[in-house]
mmCIF file of C-alpha atoms in Angstrom:
data_model
loop_
_atom_site.group_PDB
_atom_site.id
_atom_site.type_symbol
_atom_site.label_atom_id
_atom_site.label_comp_id
_atom_site.label_asym_id
_atom_site.label_seq_id
_atom_site.Cartn_x
_atom_site.Cartn_y
_atom_site.Cartn_z
ATOM 1 C CA UNK A 401 36.328 -26.773 93.672
ATOM 2 C CA UNK A 402 37.925 -23.638 95.046
ATOM 3 C CA UNK A 403 36.707 -20.244 93.779
ATOM 4 C CA UNK A 404 40.208 -19.056 92.939
ATOM 5 C CA UNK A 405 41.094 -22.097 90.930
ATOM 6 C CA UNK A 406 40.143 -22.525 87.374
ATOM 7 C CA UNK A 407 40.143 -25.884 85.753
ATOM 8 C CA UNK A 408 40.062 -26.526 82.047
ATOM 9 C CA UNK A 409 38.736 -29.705 80.561
ATOM 10 C CA UNK A 410 40.106 -30.530 77.154
ATOM 11 C CA UNK A 411 38.183 -32.896 75.002
ATOM 12 C CA UNK A 412 40.084 -35.152 72.727
ATOM 13 C CA UNK A 413 39.078 -34.813 69.061
ATOM 14 C CA UNK A 414 36.891 -37.564 67.755
ATOM 15 C CA UNK A 415 36.274 -38.867 64.286
ATOM 16 C CA UNK A 416 33.333 -40.688 62.737
ATOM 17 C CA UNK A 417 29.620 -40.287 63.056
ATOM 18 C CA UNK A 418 29.741 -39.966 66.816
ATOM 19 C CA UNK A 419 31.561 -36.607 66.523
ATOM 20 C CA UNK A 420 28.234 -34.752 65.907
ATOM 21 C CA UNK A 421 25.573 -34.660 68.516
ATOM 22 C CA UNK A 422 22.130 -36.000 67.821
ATOM 23 C CA UNK A 423 20.344 -32.619 67.804
ATOM 24 C CA UNK A 424 22.813 -31.135 65.286
ATOM 25 C CA UNK A 425 22.578 -34.193 63.118
ATOM 26 C CA UNK A 426 18.767 -33.951 63.037
ATOM 27 C CA UNK A 427 18.920 -30.243 62.166
ATOM 28 C CA UNK A 428 21.332 -30.819 59.290
ATOM 29 C CA UNK A 429 19.208 -33.668 57.959
ATOM 30 C CA UNK A 430 16.060 -31.547 57.988
ATOM 31 C CA UNK A 431 17.853 -28.616 56.256
ATOM 32 C CA UNK A 432 19.264 -30.698 53.410
ATOM 33 C CA UNK A 433 15.979 -32.545 52.945
ATOM 34 C CA UNK A 434 14.080 -29.240 52.670
ATOM 35 C CA UNK A 435 16.599 -27.859 50.174
ATOM 36 C CA UNK A 436 16.382 -30.997 48.034
ATOM 37 C CA UNK A 437 12.583 -30.881 48.045
ATOM 38 C CA UNK A 438 12.602 -27.194 47.047
ATOM 39 C CA UNK A 439 14.991 -27.928 44.197
ATOM 40 C CA UNK A 440 12.707 -30.687 42.932
ATOM 41 C CA UNK A 441 9.671 -28.387 43.068
ATOM 42 C CA UNK A 442 11.534 -25.645 41.194
ATOM 43 C CA UNK A 443 12.500 -28.028 38.401
ATOM 44 C CA UNK A 444 8.922 -29.263 38.178
ATOM 45 C CA UNK A 445 7.592 -25.710 37.923
ATOM 46 C CA UNK A 446 10.059 -24.858 35.149
ATOM 47 C CA UNK A 447 9.162 -28.007 33.287
ATOM 48 C CA UNK A 448 5.483 -27.029 33.439
ATOM 49 C CA UNK A 449 6.058 -23.592 31.805
ATOM 50 C CA UNK A 450 8.687 -24.430 29.185
ATOM 51 C CA UNK A 451 7.438 -26.748 26.432
ATOM 52 C CA UNK A 452 9.755 -29.511 25.352
ATOM 53 C CA UNK A 453 11.947 -28.630 22.380
ATOM 54 C CA UNK A 454 11.329 -30.799 19.360
ATOM 55 C CA UNK A 455 14.424 -32.606 18.301
ATOM 56 C CA UNK A 456 14.969 -31.955 14.579
ATOM 57 C CA UNK A 457 16.987 -34.495 12.769
ATOM 58 C CA UNK A 458 20.068 -33.098 11.016
ATOM 59 C CA UNK A 459 18.815 -34.721 7.810
ATOM 60 C CA UNK A 460 15.666 -32.495 7.636
ATOM 61 C CA UNK A 461 15.662 -29.222 5.690
ATOM 62 C CA UNK A 462 13.570 -26.602 3.884
ATOM 63 C CA UNK A 463 13.765 -25.674 0.227
ATOM 64 C CA UNK A 464 14.821 -22.038 -0.329
ATOM 65 C CA UNK A 465 12.989 -20.091 -3.057
ATOM 66 C CA UNK A 466 13.330 -16.542 -4.362
ATOM 67 C CA UNK A 467 10.186 -14.567 -5.163
ATOM 68 C CA UNK A 468 9.890 -11.233 -6.975
ATOM 69 C CA UNK A 469 7.311 -8.577 -6.043
ATOM 70 C CA UNK A 470 7.246 -6.736 -9.380
ATOM 71 C CA UNK A 471 5.127 -3.571 -9.251
ATOM 72 C CA UNK A 472 4.073 -0.674 -11.419
ATOM 73 C CA UNK A 473 3.969 2.569 -9.385
ATOM 74 C CA UNK A 474 1.053 5.058 -9.570
ATOM 75 C CA UNK A 475 0.998 7.196 -12.700
ATOM 76 C CA UNK A 476 -1.355 9.990 -11.571
ATOM 77 C CA UNK A 477 -2.424 11.594 -8.319
ATOM 78 C CA UNK A 478 -4.789 9.687 -6.094
ATOM 79 C CA UNK A 479 -8.559 10.150 -6.176
ATOM 80 C CA UNK A 480 -9.889 12.796 -3.835
ATOM 81 C CA UNK A 481 -11.793 11.732 -0.767
ATOM 82 C CA UNK A 482 -15.445 12.943 -0.920
ATOM 83 C CA UNK A 483 -14.754 15.273 1.993
ATOM 84 C CA UNK A 484 -11.712 16.744 0.214
ATOM 85 C CA UNK A 485 -13.696 17.342 -2.986
ATOM 86 C CA UNK A 486 -16.510 19.023 -1.030
ATOM 87 C CA UNK A 487 -14.050 21.208 0.891
ATOM 88 C CA UNK A 488 -12.230 22.372 -2.259
ATOM 89 C CA UNK A 489 -15.559 23.259 -3.892
ATOM 90 C CA UNK A 490 -16.567 25.187 -0.778
ATOM 91 C CA UNK A 491 -13.306 27.152 -0.867
ATOM 92 C CA UNK A 492 -13.770 28.093 -4.515
ATOM 93 C CA UNK A 493 -17.367 29.206 -4.047
ATOM 94 C CA UNK A 494 -16.375 31.200 -0.968
ATOM 95 C CA UNK A 495 -13.620 32.922 -2.945
ATOM 96 C CA UNK A 496 -16.177 33.914 -5.589
ATOM 97 C CA UNK A 497 -18.518 35.387 -2.955
ATOM 98 C CA UNK A 498 -15.716 37.421 -1.388
ATOM 99 C CA UNK A 499 -14.430 38.688 -4.723
ATOM 100 C CA UNK A 500 -17.801 39.843 -6.116
ATOM 101 C CA UNK A 501 -18.157 42.989 -3.943
ATOM 102 C CA UNK A 502 -15.165 44.440 -5.789
ATOM 103 C CA UNK A 503 -16.026 46.197 -9.029
ATOM 104 C CA UNK A 504 -14.679 44.571 -12.140
ATOM 105 C CA UNK A 505 -12.693 47.700 -12.853
ATOM 106 C CA UNK A 506 -10.583 46.681 -9.873
ATOM 107 C CA UNK A 507 -9.339 43.840 -12.086
ATOM 108 C CA UNK A 508 -9.834 45.184 -15.634
ATOM 109 C CA UNK A 509 -9.367 48.667 -16.930
ATOM 110 C CA UNK A 510 -12.335 50.215 -18.725
ATOM 111 C CA UNK A 511 -12.703 49.674 -22.474
ATOM 112 C CA UNK A 512 -9.727 47.324 -22.670
ATOM 113 C CA UNK A 513 -9.904 43.991 -24.543
ATOM 114 C CA UNK A 514 -9.932 42.148 -21.201
ATOM 115 C CA UNK A 515 -12.918 44.214 -20.035
ATOM 116 C CA UNK A 516 -14.818 43.548 -23.264
ATOM 117 C CA UNK A 517 -14.176 39.817 -23.019
ATOM 118 C CA UNK A 518 -15.356 39.804 -19.396
ATOM 119 C CA UNK A 519 -18.665 41.430 -20.362
ATOM 120 C CA UNK A 520 -19.253 38.953 -23.179
ATOM 121 C CA UNK A 521 -18.569 35.935 -21.030
ATOM 122 C CA UNK A 522 -20.783 37.234 -18.231
ATOM 123 C CA UNK A 523 -23.669 37.591 -20.722
ATOM 124 C CA UNK A 524 -23.139 34.014 -21.878
ATOM 125 C CA UNK A 525 -22.837 32.142 -18.606
ATOM 126 C CA UNK A 526 -24.326 34.563 -16.032
ATOM 127 C CA UNK A 527 -21.632 33.719 -13.485
ATOM 128 C CA UNK A 528 -17.928 34.497 -13.066
ATOM 129 C CA UNK A 529 -16.968 30.830 -12.561
ATOM 130 C CA UNK A 530 -18.809 28.458 -14.868
ATOM 131 C CA UNK A 531 -17.658 25.250 -13.137
ATOM 132 C CA UNK A 532 -19.018 25.974 -9.630
ATOM 133 C CA UNK A 533 -22.572 27.038 -10.440
ATOM 134 C CA UNK A 534 -24.459 30.236 -11.161
ATOM 135 C CA UNK A 535 -24.660 32.898 -8.510
ATOM 136 C CA UNK A 536 -26.452 36.246 -8.429
ATOM 137 C CA UNK A 537 -24.904 38.364 -5.744
ATOM 138 C CA UNK A 538 -27.541 41.074 -5.992
ATOM 139 C CA UNK A 539 -31.298 40.742 -5.825
ATOM 140 C CA UNK A 540 -33.926 38.938 -3.786
ATOM 141 C CA UNK A 541 -32.370 35.498 -4.358
ATOM 142 C CA UNK A 542 -28.850 36.490 -3.345
ATOM 143 C CA UNK A 543 -29.172 34.429 -0.162
ATOM 144 C CA UNK A 544 -30.019 31.247 -2.035
ATOM 145 C CA UNK A 545 -26.510 30.265 -3.119
ATOM 146 C CA UNK A 546 -26.138 26.753 -1.688
ATOM 147 C CA UNK A 547 -25.722 23.701 -3.910
ATOM 148 C CA UNK A 548 -28.360 21.020 -3.601
ATOM 149 C CA UNK A 549 -27.460 17.438 -2.804
ATOM 150 C CA UNK A 550 -26.535 15.613 -6.004
ATOM 151 C CA UNK A 551 -25.983 18.794 -8.007
ATOM 152 C CA UNK A 552 -23.804 18.443 -11.102
ATOM 153 C CA UNK A 553 -21.492 21.221 -9.925
ATOM 154 C CA UNK A 554 -20.248 19.009 -7.086
ATOM 155 C CA UNK A 555 -19.078 16.367 -9.571
ATOM 156 C CA UNK A 556 -15.369 16.494 -10.383
ATOM 157 C CA UNK A 557 -15.864 15.484 -14.030
ATOM 158 C CA UNK A 558 -18.478 18.205 -14.486
ATOM 159 C CA UNK A 559 -16.099 20.828 -13.129
ATOM 160 C CA UNK A 560 -13.332 19.749 -15.511
ATOM 161 C CA UNK A 561 -15.723 19.780 -18.467
ATOM 162 C CA UNK A 562 -16.947 23.282 -17.681
ATOM 163 C CA UNK A 563 -13.410 24.599 -17.268
ATOM 164 C CA UNK A 564 -12.458 23.181 -20.674
ATOM 165 C CA UNK A 565 -15.596 24.627 -22.225
ATOM 166 C CA UNK A 566 -14.778 28.030 -20.796
ATOM 167 C CA UNK A 567 -11.176 27.838 -22.012
ATOM 168 C CA UNK A 568 -12.260 26.939 -25.544
ATOM 169 C CA UNK A 569 -14.527 29.968 -25.920
ATOM 170 C CA UNK A 570 -12.937 33.034 -27.438
ATOM 171 C CA UNK A 571 -15.540 35.512 -26.210
ATOM 172 C CA UNK A 572 -16.810 36.164 -29.735
ATOM 173 C CA UNK A 573 -19.511 33.498 -29.741
ATOM 174 C CA UNK A 574 -22.834 34.949 -30.780
ATOM 175 C CA UNK A 575 -21.306 38.097 -32.327
ATOM 176 C CA UNK A 576 -22.021 38.722 -36.014
ATOM 177 C CA UNK A 577 -19.160 39.196 -38.452
ATOM 178 C CA UNK A 578 -19.097 41.553 -41.442
ATOM 179 C CA UNK A 579 -21.109 39.051 -43.543
ATOM 180 C CA UNK A 580 -23.838 38.745 -40.928
ATOM 181 C CA UNK A 581 -23.027 35.149 -39.987
ATOM 182 C CA UNK A 582 -22.768 34.156 -36.339
ATOM 183 C CA UNK A 583 -19.241 33.368 -35.164
ATOM 184 C CA UNK A 584 -18.650 30.061 -33.399
ATOM 185 C CA UNK A 585 -14.854 30.055 -33.416
ATOM 186 C CA UNK A 586 -13.178 28.060 -30.632
ATOM 187 C CA UNK A 587 -9.656 28.350 -29.358
ATOM 188 C CA UNK A 588 -7.609 25.109 -29.346
ATOM 189 C CA UNK A 589 -7.038 23.779 -25.821
ATOM 190 C CA UNK A 590 -4.836 20.908 -24.645
ATOM 191 C CA UNK A 591 -7.205 18.592 -22.814
ATOM 192 C CA UNK A 592 -5.934 16.412 -19.964
ATOM 193 C CA UNK A 593 -5.930 12.652 -20.335
ATOM 194 C CA UNK A 594 -8.908 10.888 -18.725
ATOM 195 C CA UNK A 595 -8.403 9.306 -15.327
ATOM 196 C CA UNK A 596 -10.590 6.343 -16.311
ATOM 197 C CA UNK A 597 -9.141 4.443 -19.252
ATOM 198 C CA UNK A 598 -10.617 1.923 -21.650
ATOM 199 C CA UNK A 599 -8.828 -0.849 -19.764
ATOM 200 C CA UNK A 600 -10.627 0.270 -16.589
ATOM 201 C CA UNK A 601 -14.005 0.120 -18.276
ATOM 202 C CA UNK A 602 -13.296 -3.359 -19.678
ATOM 203 C CA UNK A 603 -11.575 -4.523 -16.468
ATOM 204 C CA UNK A 604 -8.578 -5.727 -18.434
ATOM 205 C CA UNK A 605 -6.306 -7.076 -15.693
ATOM 206 C CA UNK A 606 -3.513 -7.803 -18.180
ATOM 207 C CA UNK A 607 -3.153 -4.135 -19.108
ATOM 208 C CA UNK A 608 -0.796 -1.741 -17.344
ATOM 209 C CA UNK A 609 -2.968 1.157 -18.506
ATOM 210 C CA UNK A 610 -5.525 0.716 -15.745
ATOM 211 C CA UNK A 611 -5.910 1.876 -12.138
ATOM 212 C CA UNK A 612 -3.452 4.658 -12.901
ATOM 213 C CA UNK A 613 -3.761 6.072 -9.394
ATOM 214 C CA UNK A 614 -2.850 2.744 -7.750
ATOM 215 C CA UNK A 615 0.159 0.420 -7.492
ATOM 216 C CA UNK A 616 -0.266 -2.748 -9.546
ATOM 217 C CA UNK A 617 1.541 -6.029 -8.776
ATOM 218 C CA UNK A 618 2.369 -8.874 -11.147
ATOM 219 C CA UNK A 619 0.642 -12.101 -10.185
ATOM 220 C CA UNK A 620 1.210 -15.331 -12.133
ATOM 221 C CA UNK A 621 -0.497 -18.734 -12.209
ATOM 222 C CA UNK A 622 1.979 -21.572 -11.726
ATOM 223 C CA UNK A 623 1.788 -25.069 -13.199
ATOM 224 C CA UNK A 624 -0.350 -26.220 -10.244
ATOM 225 C CA UNK A 625 -2.969 -23.547 -10.950
ATOM 226 C CA UNK A 626 -2.095 -21.388 -7.928
ATOM 227 C CA UNK A 627 -1.789 -17.596 -8.140
ATOM 228 C CA UNK A 628 1.381 -16.195 -6.592
ATOM 229 C CA UNK A 629 4.296 -13.847 -7.232
ATOM 230 C CA UNK A 630 6.917 -15.104 -9.711
ATOM 231 C CA UNK A 631 9.298 -17.435 -7.867
ATOM 232 C CA UNK A 632 11.789 -20.223 -8.401
ATOM 233 C CA UNK A 633 14.139 -22.380 -6.386
ATOM 234 C CA UNK A 634 17.437 -20.811 -5.375
ATOM 235 C CA UNK A 635 20.320 -22.311 -7.302
ATOM 236 C CA UNK A 636 24.049 -21.579 -7.100
ATOM 237 C CA UNK A 637 23.386 -17.829 -6.809
ATOM 238 C CA UNK A 638 22.402 -15.181 -4.325
ATOM 239 C CA UNK A 639 18.890 -13.753 -3.892
ATOM 240 C CA UNK A 640 19.593 -10.701 -6.066
ATOM 241 C CA UNK A 641 20.932 -12.785 -8.935
ATOM 242 C CA UNK A 642 18.038 -15.230 -8.649
ATOM 243 C CA UNK A 643 15.524 -12.365 -8.798
ATOM 244 C CA UNK A 644 17.049 -11.071 -12.046
ATOM 245 C CA UNK A 645 16.885 -14.540 -13.557
ATOM 246 C CA UNK A 646 13.271 -15.059 -12.466
ATOM 247 C CA UNK A 647 12.140 -11.771 -14.035
ATOM 248 C CA UNK A 648 13.699 -12.740 -17.366
ATOM 249 C CA UNK A 649 12.395 -16.323 -17.243
ATOM 250 C CA UNK A 650 8.907 -15.050 -16.386
ATOM 251 C CA UNK A 651 8.183 -12.164 -18.742
ATOM 252 C CA UNK A 652 10.961 -12.283 -21.296
ATOM 253 C CA UNK A 653 13.780 -9.886 -22.096
ATOM 254 C CA UNK A 654 11.598 -7.031 -23.365
ATOM 255 C CA UNK A 655 10.734 -5.696 -19.909
ATOM 256 C CA UNK A 656 12.669 -2.781 -18.480
ATOM 257 C CA UNK A 657 12.810 -3.546 -14.753
ATOM 258 C CA UNK A 658 14.770 -2.370 -11.746
ATOM 259 C CA UNK A 659 15.542 -4.373 -8.598
ATOM 260 C CA UNK A 660 15.091 -1.929 -5.740
ATOM 261 C CA UNK A 661 17.471 -3.542 -3.235
ATOM 262 C CA UNK A 662 19.478 -6.588 -2.257
ATOM 263 C CA UNK A 663 17.644 -7.343 0.969
ATOM 264 C CA UNK A 664 14.379 -9.366 1.096
ATOM 265 C CA UNK A 665 11.253 -7.441 2.066
ATOM 266 C CA UNK A 666 9.488 -10.496 3.487
ATOM 267 C CA UNK A 667 9.155 -14.256 3.359
ATOM 268 C CA UNK A 668 6.553 -17.014 3.209
ATOM 269 C CA UNK A 669 6.905 -20.480 4.736
ATOM 270 C CA UNK A 670 5.037 -23.468 3.315
ATOM 271 C CA UNK A 671 4.981 -26.733 5.305
ATOM 272 C CA UNK A 672 4.412 -29.940 3.354
ATOM 273 C CA UNK A 673 1.853 -32.467 4.623
ATOM 274 C CA UNK A 674 4.482 -35.166 4.247
ATOM 275 C CA UNK A 675 8.270 -34.805 3.988
ATOM 276 C CA UNK A 676 9.650 -34.966 0.474
ATOM 277 C CA UNK A 677 12.972 -36.610 -0.318
ATOM 278 C CA UNK A 678 15.650 -34.359 -1.781
ATOM 279 C CA UNK A 679 18.925 -36.182 -2.197
ATOM 280 C CA UNK A 680 20.084 -37.297 1.229
ATOM 281 C CA UNK A 681 17.698 -34.893 2.983
ATOM 282 C CA UNK A 682 14.027 -34.814 3.845
ATOM 283 C CA UNK A 683 12.389 -31.482 2.948
ATOM 284 C CA UNK A 684 9.607 -30.540 5.343
ATOM 285 C CA UNK A 685 8.603 -27.411 3.427
ATOM 286 C CA UNK A 686 9.769 -24.407 1.433
ATOM 287 C CA UNK A 687 10.734 -20.880 2.445
ATOM 288 C CA UNK A 688 10.341 -18.119 -0.145
ATOM 289 C CA UNK A 689 12.195 -14.815 0.295
ATOM 290 C CA UNK A 690 10.740 -11.906 -1.706
ATOM 291 C CA UNK A 691 12.757 -9.235 -3.513
ATOM 292 C CA UNK A 692 11.239 -5.892 -4.538
ATOM 293 C CA UNK A 693 11.327 -4.736 -8.169
ATOM 294 C CA UNK A 694 9.725 -2.102 -10.412
ATOM 295 C CA UNK A 695 8.716 -2.264 -14.064
ATOM 296 C CA UNK A 696 9.597 0.879 -16.017
ATOM 297 C CA UNK A 697 8.497 -0.123 -19.539
ATOM 298 C CA UNK A 698 7.434 -3.139 -21.554
ATOM 299 C CA UNK A 699 4.949 -5.912 -20.811
ATOM 300 C CA UNK A 700 4.928 -9.532 -19.679
ATOM 301 C CA UNK A 701 5.168 -12.176 -22.407
ATOM 302 C CA UNK A 702 4.559 -15.759 -21.258
ATOM 303 C CA UNK A 703 5.070 -17.402 -24.644
ATOM 304 C CA UNK A 704 8.681 -18.312 -23.903
ATOM 305 C CA UNK A 705 8.608 -18.407 -20.104
ATOM 306 C CA UNK A 706 10.782 -21.085 -18.498
ATOM 307 C CA UNK A 707 8.805 -21.521 -15.270
ATOM 308 C CA UNK A 708 5.743 -23.324 -16.722
ATOM 309 C CA UNK A 709 3.482 -20.343 -16.013
ATOM 310 C CA UNK A 710 -0.078 -20.421 -17.351
ATOM 311 C CA UNK A 711 -1.383 -16.871 -16.939
ATOM 312 C CA UNK A 712 -0.656 -13.464 -15.397
ATOM 313 C CA UNK A 713 -2.499 -10.441 -14.016
ATOM 314 C CA UNK A 714 -1.660 -6.923 -12.868
ATOM 315 C CA UNK A 715 -3.648 -6.377 -9.675
ATOM 316 C CA UNK A 716 -3.979 -3.816 -6.896
ATOM 317 C CA UNK A 717 -3.625 -4.864 -3.265
ATOM 318 C CA UNK A 718 -7.309 -5.510 -2.541
ATOM 319 C CA UNK A 719 -7.710 -7.356 -5.864
ATOM 320 C CA UNK A 720 -4.716 -9.558 -5.092
ATOM 321 C CA UNK A 721 -6.291 -10.661 -1.813
ATOM 322 C CA UNK A 722 -9.130 -12.399 -3.665
ATOM 323 C CA UNK A 723 -6.776 -14.461 -5.867
ATOM 324 C CA UNK A 724 -4.171 -15.948 -3.496
ATOM 325 C CA UNK A 725 -4.577 -18.408 -0.643
ATOM 326 C CA UNK A 726 -5.224 -17.208 2.889
ATOM 327 C CA UNK A 727 -1.866 -18.226 4.361
ATOM 328 C CA UNK A 728 -0.027 -16.692 1.406
ATOM 329 C CA UNK A 729 -1.959 -13.428 1.784
ATOM 330 C CA UNK A 730 -1.137 -13.178 5.491
ATOM 331 C CA UNK A 731 2.567 -13.484 4.645
ATOM 332 C CA UNK A 732 2.660 -10.878 1.854
ATOM 333 C CA UNK A 733 0.003 -8.306 2.758
ATOM 334 C CA UNK A 734 2.356 -6.117 4.814
ATOM 335 C CA UNK A 735 4.804 -5.912 1.892
ATOM 336 C CA UNK A 736 2.236 -4.207 -0.376
ATOM 337 C CA UNK A 737 1.454 -0.498 -0.508
ATOM 338 C CA UNK A 738 -2.042 0.707 0.316
ATOM 339 C CA UNK A 739 -1.903 3.021 -2.691
#
C-alpha cells in the first residue's frame, strides 16, 4: 500500500445475533445480570423491614359510641404546698420583727381610741400578731424567736382560728363596767366556710360538696358492672347531639350542664375477643369518642335513667384511676386535669 493513498473499507451492516461481538455480548450479559440481582436484593430488604399489611374485609367494622366527661370545677383555691405555707409564715414573722423597732406612735396618735385599743390588746395577748406566735423584741430572750417543729402556729387552721378570735374581741374584755361586772362583749364576725366539709369527713363520693379544691368527674356503673364515663351508641345524630342526649338519659333533666365544645377531647378503642354480628357486618370492637361537659347546678338522679346504669360517683383524677380498668385509664388519663 502506498503512503499517499488512503483506502477505506466499508463494512456492510449486519442483522441478527452475529452483529455484536462476543466480548460486548458478555459484558452486556454480566451488566444486566448484576442489575437484576441487585433489584432482587433490594426488594428482599424492603420486604424484611415493612410488615405485611393485614387485609381487612369490607364487611368488618367498629361500633361508634359517644362518651361524656362531665366534671365539676374547683370551688375554692388549692391547698398550699408545705413549703408555700412555711414561706408565707416566715414572711409574716419577718414583717413583725422589722416593724417592732418603730414606736407605736408612728402608727397611732397618743390618747386616741386606736391607741387605747392597741394597749389593751397587747396586755391580753402579749404580741402584736396573735396568729404567728408570741415575740418579745426586748430582753434577754429576744434572740429566741424561732418556731419549734410541730408548733401550732405553723398550722394553717390554727392561724385562721387566732385571726377570727382577734377580730371578735372588742378590746374591752376584762374591763369593769359601771356595775362592776366584767365585760365579755364580742363583735360579730363573718367566718369563712370550712375547707373540709362533712362529705369529706364521711367520704361521700355521691356528694358534690366534697374535695372543693379539686375537679370531680362523674363515673357511672353500667349494666355489666364496669365503671366508666356515661356513654351510649351513636345513633342518627352527631357527637354533640348524642352527648346532650346521654347527659339527660343518665342523670335526668334536673341537671344544669354545659357542653364545652363540639370536638372530641379523646377516644378509647375496645377490641372484642370474637367478632360480633351487626346486621350485614362483623363488629370487631367499639370506639368511644369523649365530649367535655361541665355541671353548673343540680345532681345526678338514676331512678329514671335510660342506660341501665346501676350506680354513680363523683371522683377526682387519682380516685378514678382505682375504679376503671387499666386500658380504659390509659386512654382517658390525659383528658383529666391534675387539679
